[in-house]
Every structure is written in structure tokens, then in C-alpha cells.
Coordinates of C-alpha atoms in Angstrom, one line a residue:
X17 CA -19.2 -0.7 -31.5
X18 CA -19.9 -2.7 -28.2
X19 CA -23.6 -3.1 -27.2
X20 CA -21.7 -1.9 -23.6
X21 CA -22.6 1.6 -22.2
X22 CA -20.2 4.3 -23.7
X23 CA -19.0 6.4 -20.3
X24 CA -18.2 10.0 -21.3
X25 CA -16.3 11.7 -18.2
X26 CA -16.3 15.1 -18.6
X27 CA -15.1 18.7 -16.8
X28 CA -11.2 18.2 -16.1
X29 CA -9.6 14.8 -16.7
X30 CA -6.0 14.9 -14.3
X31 CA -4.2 12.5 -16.5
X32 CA -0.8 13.9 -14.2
X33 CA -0.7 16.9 -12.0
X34 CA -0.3 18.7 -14.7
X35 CA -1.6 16.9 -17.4
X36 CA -5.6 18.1 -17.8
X37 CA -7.8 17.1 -20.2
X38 CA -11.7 17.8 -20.9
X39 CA -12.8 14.2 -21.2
X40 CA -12.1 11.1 -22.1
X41 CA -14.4 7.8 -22.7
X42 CA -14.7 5.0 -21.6
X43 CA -15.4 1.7 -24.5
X44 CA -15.5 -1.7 -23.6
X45 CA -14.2 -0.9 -20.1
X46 CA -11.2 1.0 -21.8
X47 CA -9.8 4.7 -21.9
X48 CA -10.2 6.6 -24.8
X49 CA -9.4 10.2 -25.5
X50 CA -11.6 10.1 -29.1
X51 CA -15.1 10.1 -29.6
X52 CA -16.2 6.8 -30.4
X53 CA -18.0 6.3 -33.6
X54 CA -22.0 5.2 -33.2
X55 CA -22.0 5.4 -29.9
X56 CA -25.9 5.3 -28.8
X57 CA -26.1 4.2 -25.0
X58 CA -24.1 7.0 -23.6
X59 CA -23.8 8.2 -19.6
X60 CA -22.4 11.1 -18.5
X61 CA -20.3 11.9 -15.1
X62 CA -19.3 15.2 -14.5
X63 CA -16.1 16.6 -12.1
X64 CA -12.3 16.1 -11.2
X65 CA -11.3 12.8 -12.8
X66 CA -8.4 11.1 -10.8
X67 CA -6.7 7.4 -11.4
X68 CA -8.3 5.7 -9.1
X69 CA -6.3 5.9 -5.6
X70 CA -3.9 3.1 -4.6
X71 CA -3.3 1.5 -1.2
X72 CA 0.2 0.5 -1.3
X73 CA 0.2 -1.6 2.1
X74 CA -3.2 -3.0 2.6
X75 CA -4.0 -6.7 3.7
X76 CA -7.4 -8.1 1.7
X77 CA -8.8 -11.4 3.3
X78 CA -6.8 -10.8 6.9
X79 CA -8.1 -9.6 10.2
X80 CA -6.3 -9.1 13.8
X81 CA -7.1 -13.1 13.8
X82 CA -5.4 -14.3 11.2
X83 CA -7.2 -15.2 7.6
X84 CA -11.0 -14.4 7.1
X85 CA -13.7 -16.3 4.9
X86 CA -14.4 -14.9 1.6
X87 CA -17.7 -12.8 2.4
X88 CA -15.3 -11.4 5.0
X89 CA -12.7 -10.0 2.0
X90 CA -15.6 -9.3 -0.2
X91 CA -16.8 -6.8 2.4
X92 CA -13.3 -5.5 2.9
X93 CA -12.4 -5.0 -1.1
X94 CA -16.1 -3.4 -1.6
X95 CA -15.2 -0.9 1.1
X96 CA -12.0 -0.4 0.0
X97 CA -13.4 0.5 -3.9
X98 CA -16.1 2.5 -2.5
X99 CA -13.6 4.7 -1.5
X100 CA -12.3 5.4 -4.6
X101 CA -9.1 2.3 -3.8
X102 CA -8.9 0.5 -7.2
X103 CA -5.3 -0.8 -6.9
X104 CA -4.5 -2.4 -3.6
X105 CA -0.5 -3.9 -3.2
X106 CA -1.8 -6.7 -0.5
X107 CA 1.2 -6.1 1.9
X108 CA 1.1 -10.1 3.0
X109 CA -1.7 -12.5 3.5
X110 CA -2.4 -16.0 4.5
X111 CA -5.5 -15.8 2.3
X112 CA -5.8 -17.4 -1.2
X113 CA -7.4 -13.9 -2.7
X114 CA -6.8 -15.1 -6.6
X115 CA -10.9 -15.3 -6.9
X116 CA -10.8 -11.7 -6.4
X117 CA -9.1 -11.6 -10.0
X118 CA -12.1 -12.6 -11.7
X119 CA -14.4 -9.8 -10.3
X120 CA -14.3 -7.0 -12.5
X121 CA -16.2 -5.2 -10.0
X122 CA -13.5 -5.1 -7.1
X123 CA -10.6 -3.5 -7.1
X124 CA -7.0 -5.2 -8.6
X125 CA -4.8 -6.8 -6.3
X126 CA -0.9 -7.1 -6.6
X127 CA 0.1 -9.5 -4.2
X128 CA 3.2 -10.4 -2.0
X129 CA 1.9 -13.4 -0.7
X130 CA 2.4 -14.3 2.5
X131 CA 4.2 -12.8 5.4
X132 CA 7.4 -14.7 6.0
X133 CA 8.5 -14.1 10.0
X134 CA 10.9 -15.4 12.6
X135 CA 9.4 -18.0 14.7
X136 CA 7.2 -16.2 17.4
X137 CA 8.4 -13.1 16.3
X138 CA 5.1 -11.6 14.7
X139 CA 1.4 -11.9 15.1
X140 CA -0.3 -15.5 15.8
X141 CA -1.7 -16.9 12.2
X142 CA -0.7 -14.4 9.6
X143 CA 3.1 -15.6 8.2
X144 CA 5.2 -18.7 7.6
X145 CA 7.3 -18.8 10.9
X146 CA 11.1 -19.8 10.2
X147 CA 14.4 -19.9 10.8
X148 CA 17.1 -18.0 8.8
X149 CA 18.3 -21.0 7.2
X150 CA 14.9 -21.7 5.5
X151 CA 14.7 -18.1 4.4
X152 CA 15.4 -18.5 0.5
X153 CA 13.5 -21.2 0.1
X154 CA 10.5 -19.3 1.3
X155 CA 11.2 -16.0 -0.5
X156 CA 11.6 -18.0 -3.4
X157 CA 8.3 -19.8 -2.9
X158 CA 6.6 -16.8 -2.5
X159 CA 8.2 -15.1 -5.0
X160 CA 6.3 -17.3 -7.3
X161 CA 3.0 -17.2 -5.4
X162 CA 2.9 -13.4 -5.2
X163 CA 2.6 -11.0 -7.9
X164 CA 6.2 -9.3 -8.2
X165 CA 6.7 -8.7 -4.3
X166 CA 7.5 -10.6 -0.8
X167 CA 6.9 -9.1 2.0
X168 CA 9.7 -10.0 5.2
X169 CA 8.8 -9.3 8.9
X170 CA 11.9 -6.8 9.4
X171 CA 11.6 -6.3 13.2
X172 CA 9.6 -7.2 16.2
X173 CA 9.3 -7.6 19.8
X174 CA 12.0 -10.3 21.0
X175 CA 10.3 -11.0 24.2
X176 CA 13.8 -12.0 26.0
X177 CA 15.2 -8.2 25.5
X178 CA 11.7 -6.9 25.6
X179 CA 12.3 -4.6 22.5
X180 CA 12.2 -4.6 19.1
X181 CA 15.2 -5.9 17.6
X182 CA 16.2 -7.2 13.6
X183 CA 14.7 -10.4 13.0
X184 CA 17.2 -11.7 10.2
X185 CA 21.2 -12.1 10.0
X186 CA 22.7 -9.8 7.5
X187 CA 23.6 -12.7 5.0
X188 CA 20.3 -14.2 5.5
X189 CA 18.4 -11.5 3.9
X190 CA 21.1 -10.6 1.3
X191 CA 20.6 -14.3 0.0
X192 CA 17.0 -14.2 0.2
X193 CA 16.8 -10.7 -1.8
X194 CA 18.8 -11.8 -4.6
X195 CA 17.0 -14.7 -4.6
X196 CA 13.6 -12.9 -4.9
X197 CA 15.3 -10.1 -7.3
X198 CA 16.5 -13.8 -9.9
X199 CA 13.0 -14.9 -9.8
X200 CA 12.0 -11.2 -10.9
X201 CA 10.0 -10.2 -7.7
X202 CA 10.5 -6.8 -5.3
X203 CA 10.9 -7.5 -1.4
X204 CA 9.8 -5.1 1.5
X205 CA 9.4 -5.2 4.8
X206 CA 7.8 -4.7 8.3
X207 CA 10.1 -2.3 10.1
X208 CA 9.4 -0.6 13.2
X209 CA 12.7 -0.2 15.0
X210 CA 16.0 1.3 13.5
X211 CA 18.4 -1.3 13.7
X212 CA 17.1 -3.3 11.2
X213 CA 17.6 -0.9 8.2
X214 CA 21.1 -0.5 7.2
X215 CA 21.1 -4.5 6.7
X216 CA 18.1 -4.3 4.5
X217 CA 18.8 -1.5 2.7
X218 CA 22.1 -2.4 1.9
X219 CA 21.0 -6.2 1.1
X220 CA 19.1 -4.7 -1.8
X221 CA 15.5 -4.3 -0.4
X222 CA 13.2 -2.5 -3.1
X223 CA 10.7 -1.0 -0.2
X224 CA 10.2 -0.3 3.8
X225 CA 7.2 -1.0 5.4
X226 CA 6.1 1.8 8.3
X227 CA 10.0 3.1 8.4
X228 CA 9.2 4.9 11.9
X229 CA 12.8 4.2 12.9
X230 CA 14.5 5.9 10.0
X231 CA 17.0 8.8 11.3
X232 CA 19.3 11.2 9.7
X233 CA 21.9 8.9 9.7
X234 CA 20.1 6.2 7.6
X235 CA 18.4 8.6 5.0
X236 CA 21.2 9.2 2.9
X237 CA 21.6 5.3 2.4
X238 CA 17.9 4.8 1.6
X239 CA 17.9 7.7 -0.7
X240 CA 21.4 6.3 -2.5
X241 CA 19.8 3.0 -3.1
X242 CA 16.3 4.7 -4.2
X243 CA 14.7 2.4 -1.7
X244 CA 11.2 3.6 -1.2
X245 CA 9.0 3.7 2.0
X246 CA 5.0 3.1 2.9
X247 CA 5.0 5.2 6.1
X248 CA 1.3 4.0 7.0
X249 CA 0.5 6.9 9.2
X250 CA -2.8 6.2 10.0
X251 CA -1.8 3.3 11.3
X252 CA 1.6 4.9 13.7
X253 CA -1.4 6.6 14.6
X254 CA -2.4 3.6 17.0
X255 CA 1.1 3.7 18.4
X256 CA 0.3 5.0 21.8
X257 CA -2.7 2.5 22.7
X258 CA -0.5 -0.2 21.6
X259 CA 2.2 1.2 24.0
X260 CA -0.4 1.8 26.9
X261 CA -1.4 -2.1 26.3
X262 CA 2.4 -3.4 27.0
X263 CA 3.6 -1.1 29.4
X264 CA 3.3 -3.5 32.3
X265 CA 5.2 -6.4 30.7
X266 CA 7.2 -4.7 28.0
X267 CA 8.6 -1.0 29.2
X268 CA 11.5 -0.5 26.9
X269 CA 9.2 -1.4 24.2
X270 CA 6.3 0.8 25.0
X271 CA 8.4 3.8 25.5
X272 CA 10.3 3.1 22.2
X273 CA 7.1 2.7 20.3
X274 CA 5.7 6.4 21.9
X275 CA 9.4 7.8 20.7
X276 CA 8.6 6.2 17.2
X277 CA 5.3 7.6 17.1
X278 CA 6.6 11.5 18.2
X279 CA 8.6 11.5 15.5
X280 CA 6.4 9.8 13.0
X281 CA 6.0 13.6 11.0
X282 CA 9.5 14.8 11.1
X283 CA 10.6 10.8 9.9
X284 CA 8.3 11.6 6.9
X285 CA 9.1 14.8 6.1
X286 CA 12.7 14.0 6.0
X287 CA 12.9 11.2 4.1
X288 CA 10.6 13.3 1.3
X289 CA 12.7 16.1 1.5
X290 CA 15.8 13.7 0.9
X291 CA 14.5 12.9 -2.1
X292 CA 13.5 9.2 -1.1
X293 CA 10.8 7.7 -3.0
X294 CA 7.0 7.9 -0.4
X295 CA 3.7 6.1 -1.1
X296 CA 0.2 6.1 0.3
X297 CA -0.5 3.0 2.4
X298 CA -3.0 1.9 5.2
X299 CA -2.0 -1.4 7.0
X300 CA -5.9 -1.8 6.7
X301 CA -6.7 -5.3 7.6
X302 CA -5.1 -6.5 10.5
X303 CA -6.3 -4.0 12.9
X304 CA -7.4 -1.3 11.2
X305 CA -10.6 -0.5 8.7
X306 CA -10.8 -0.6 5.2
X307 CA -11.0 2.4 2.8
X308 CA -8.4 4.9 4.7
X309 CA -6.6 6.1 1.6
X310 CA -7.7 9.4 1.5
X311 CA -7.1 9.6 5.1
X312 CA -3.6 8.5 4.9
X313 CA -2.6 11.2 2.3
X314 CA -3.9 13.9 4.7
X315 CA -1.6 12.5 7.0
X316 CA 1.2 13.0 4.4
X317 CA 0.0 16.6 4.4
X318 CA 0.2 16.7 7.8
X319 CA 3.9 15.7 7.9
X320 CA 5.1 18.0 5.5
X321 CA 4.5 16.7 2.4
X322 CA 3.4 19.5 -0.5
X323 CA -0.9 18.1 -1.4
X324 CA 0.2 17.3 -5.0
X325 CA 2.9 15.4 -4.1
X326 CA 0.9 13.4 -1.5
X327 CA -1.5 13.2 -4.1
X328 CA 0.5 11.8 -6.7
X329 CA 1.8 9.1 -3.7
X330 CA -1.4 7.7 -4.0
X331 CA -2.2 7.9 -7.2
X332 CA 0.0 8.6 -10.8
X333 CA 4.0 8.3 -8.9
X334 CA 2.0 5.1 -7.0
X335 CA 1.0 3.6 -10.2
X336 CA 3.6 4.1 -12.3
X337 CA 5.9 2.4 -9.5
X338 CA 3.7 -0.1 -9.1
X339 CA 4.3 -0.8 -13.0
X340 CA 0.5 0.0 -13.5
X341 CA -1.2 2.4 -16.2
X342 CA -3.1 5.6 -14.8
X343 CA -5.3 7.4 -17.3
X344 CA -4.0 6.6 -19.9
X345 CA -5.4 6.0 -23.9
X346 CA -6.2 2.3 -23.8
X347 CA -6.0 1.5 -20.0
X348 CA -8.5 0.3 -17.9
X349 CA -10.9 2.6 -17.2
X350 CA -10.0 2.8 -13.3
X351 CA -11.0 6.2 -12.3
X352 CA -12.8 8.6 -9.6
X353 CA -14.7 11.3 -10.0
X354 CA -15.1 14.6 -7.5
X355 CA -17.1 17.7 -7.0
X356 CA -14.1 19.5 -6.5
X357 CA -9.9 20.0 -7.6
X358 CA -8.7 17.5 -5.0
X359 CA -5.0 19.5 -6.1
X360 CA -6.2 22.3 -4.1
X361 CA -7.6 20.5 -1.2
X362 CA -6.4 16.7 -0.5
X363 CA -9.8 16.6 1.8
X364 CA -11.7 16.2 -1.0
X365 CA -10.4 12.9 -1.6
X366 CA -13.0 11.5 1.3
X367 CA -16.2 12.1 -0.7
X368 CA -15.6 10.9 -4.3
X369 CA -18.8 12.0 -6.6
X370 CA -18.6 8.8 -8.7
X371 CA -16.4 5.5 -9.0
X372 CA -15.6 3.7 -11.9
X373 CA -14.1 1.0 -12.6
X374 CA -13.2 -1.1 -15.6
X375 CA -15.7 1.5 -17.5
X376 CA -18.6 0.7 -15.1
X377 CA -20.1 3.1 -12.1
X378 CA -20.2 0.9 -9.5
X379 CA -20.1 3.8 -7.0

């Protein structure tokens, strides 16, 4: 035996939704379901055990500025783990988070790198700004950067049309996602608008950022191709201010952005119900705070979405996509504990009891 502290989790263990256990351990910062032999230094945490919750679009190191210094991202990660995030898919970032790696008391990253954008076609200082023809050459480079994803700038405001319009020519991002799917990396993207979808989708892409404009025309395609979306509610949410704040110079675009947002529920909701793969994600980090998890699978609630299966979105269906192990014998020991059966009441989620991570309670 370790001279580590032995963590003993007990009352109900939700390995899967329907998968519930007594207990488990925790040894050398690892799952396991047997007592462990000799153990002397032993703590005890009662409640409702979960994996611990993933933010599938979250930016670590990034503010509405651009790239922050590392006590900035410190701050950020710590708020994010102390509410109960312990797997973060950094959805693009100009900042060189790898230290972060070597903390085994923040949560794990899986990176895309960095944004890559169409010149002056996305927010000042966060992506490589280029032109189609150098669009390979920069999904491949971050390809190898990132950590098994890129992350395109789908749409945005084209100032002359004063919408939002497609950012990339169809054989542009078909080149660029095979190139990314050789090198053995996923691509997503930012999309807003609708008319940048059918290109992506049927380019290949893995993943859609946001996906406010998806309509009943489009979901069939995105369920075909299993393409999965991060609807980031609680970030749509700001849809309206954001609209108010460009009505003067950009009309057509604020009243498409209120039309997005009206709809943001029913998007969700039929996408789910079409079978198309849905995940919990914040867009925390450029505008928005840290550690809104929990609030974004209420919002998945809100939409439609049955509590288990907005539970699962941010947790076991999230990690298993993600190609990361949940609680399971030998894994890290990445977990939260609750008073109460977050199954039965998604609210929960807001207050965890007790976080642990890699077999320590650091909260």
C-alpha cells in the first residue's frame, strides 16, 4: 500500500444512469471497486457520486480581451473545479495552457488550440486570422498543437452585408477537415447563422459550436452524419444585449440574432429528439464566467431535454465521446459528491457536497 490517504466514497456510486454502486475507493489517486488491503489512513465522503461534470466548450486562459496571464487561468480553472468541472474541452485559445497539465489539482484540459478565423471576421486577439487558401496549413498546424480537435470560426458578422454570413468556401473546409481527420484530430466550429451548416456538415465536421441556426431542413443531415452539437445556452442567453448593442449600426444582424435566440429551446429540442448527438458546454471565458456547467444542463432541461439525458450530456455520454473514462475500475479518481440524486433533480448539480479529484478533496 501507498502512504497516500485511502478515499472511501460511499452511499450510491452513479457509475451510468443506471449503473449504482455502494462505493468505491479511491488508491493512489485511482478507482477501485475492492477494498484495499492494509489500508490505515482512510476518509470518508458520503452522497450521490457523479463523474465529475464536463464543459465541452469552455475557453481556459481567454477573456473578452484576448489571452490572460497565468494567475488569470488559474483563477478561472479553480472556479471551474470548484464547481464540480473536472474535464474542460478548451473550445480555442491563444493561450499556451500545457502548465495546467502538470497540476493534479485543476481540472484536465483537451485542447483545440487556437481559433482559426477569416481575417476581421471574429473577435480582436483570440484566432489566427486568414485567408482560405492558408486554411490547411493552419488546421494542420493546430491539429498538432491541440489535443485531437480544431476549432474553425464558422460564421460571423461580414460588416459589408451587415449579417452573419459563412466564413469559408465549400472546398476550403472540405480540404482542411480531411486534413485535420489524416492527422487524427476532430474539427468543430463557431456557428451562429444557418447558411454555414450544410457545407460543414457535409465536409465532414465532427461537432457544431452554438448551432442556433439549425432548422428542420438541416437536422436530418446532422443526424445522418452523427455530427454532434454544444448548444451553449447560457451563453444564447446574452443574445438580446448583444443585439440591443448593434442595433444602430447592424439591424439585419441584431434582429437575426433576437430570431436565433427565440428559437434557441425549440433548435435544441429538435435536434435531441432527432436523435443528434448534444453536450453540455458554457462558452465561459470570453464573455461569460467560469463554473456554469450545472447551469447549462438546466438549460437543457429547459429546452426539452428529459434531466438524465441532460445529465449524461455533461457527464458519462460527454466523457465517453470525449474518449475519456468516467467511474470506472482503474480511472482517475475524478468525481463529485452531492447531498442529493441529481437524477431526480438536475438543480442539485449547483451545490456539490464534496469534489475530488485525482483521489484528493480539493473541494
Amino acid at each position: 500500500m501507498s502512504d497516500r490517504t485511502v478515499l472511501h466514497v460511499k452511499g450510491r456510486v452513479l457509475v451510468g444512469p443506471e449503473d449504482v454502486r455502494d462505493e468505491l475507493w479511491t488508491v493512489d489517486g485511482r478507482i477501485s471497486y475492492d477494498r484495499p488491503a492494509g489500508a490505515r489512513d482512510v476518509r470518508t465522503v458520503v452522497g450521490w457520486a457523479l463523474p465529475g461534470l464536463v464543459d465541452a466548450h469552455c475557453h481556459v486562459g481567454l477573456d473578452r480581451h484576448g489571452p490572460v496571464p497565468e494567475d488569470v487561468a488559474e483563477k478561472q480553472a479553480l472556479t471551474d473545479r470548484d464547481a464540480g468541472t473536472l474535464l474542460i474541452r478548451d473550445a480555442g485559445s491563444p493561450s499556451d495552457t500545457r502548465w495546467i497539465d502538470d497540476r493534479e489539482d485543476l481540472p484536465k484540459i483537451i485542447r483545440a488550440g487556437r481559433h482559426i478565423a477569416r481575417t476581421r471576421r471574429y473577435i480582436r486577439n483570440y484566432a489566427w486570422e486568414i485567408e482560405p487558401e492558408d486554411l490547411v496549413a493552419y488546421v494542420a498546424q493546430e491539429a498538432r498543437r491541440g489535443d485531437g480537435w480544431v476549432k474553425l470560426v464558422g460564421d460571423w458578422i461580414d460588416r459589408d452585408l451587415g449579417d452573419l454570413s459563412a466564413c469559408w468556401p465549400r472546398e476550403a473546409v472540405e480540404a482542411a477537415i480531411a486534413e485535420a481527420h489524416r492527422l487524427g484530430a476532430r474539427v468543430t466550429a463557431h456557428c451562429f447563422s444557418e447558411d454555414s451548416l450544410q457545407d460543414l456538415v457535409e465536409a465532414g465536421i465532427d461537432c457544431i459550436e452554438h448551432a442556433t441556426g439549425l432548422t428542420e431542413d438541416l437536422i436530418p443531415l446532422f443526424a445522418e452524419r452523427g455530427v454532434a452539437i454544444v448548444p451553449t445556452l447560457v451563453n444564447i442567453a446574452t443574445f438580446p444585449q448583444l443585439a440591443d448593442g448593434g442595433e444602430s449600426r447592424f439591424p439585419r444582424w441584431s434582429a437575426h440574432m433576437r430570431r436565433l435566440h427565440e428559437r434557441r429551446y425549440d433548435t435544441v429540442r429538435g435536434a435531441y429528439d432527432a436523435g443528434i448527438p448534444v453536450f453540455v458546454g458554457t462558452d465561459a471565458g470570453g464573455g461569460l464566467a467560469h463554473g456554469l456547467a450545472a447551469a447549462e444542463v438546466g438549460e437543457l432541461v429547459t429546452a426539452g431535454i428529459p434531466p438524465v439525458e441532460a445529465l449524461a450530456a455533461g457527464t458519462w455520454t460527454a466523457r465517453s465521446w470525449l474518449g475519456r473514462p468516467g467511474l470506472d475500475e482503474g480511472a482517475p479518481a475524478d468525481l463529485v459528491v452531492y447531498d442529493e440524486d441529481p437524477r431526480a433533480d438536475v438543480r442539485v448539480l449547483a451545490a456539490p457536497r464534496r469534489v475530488v479529484l485525482n483521489g484528493r478533496v480539493v473541494g
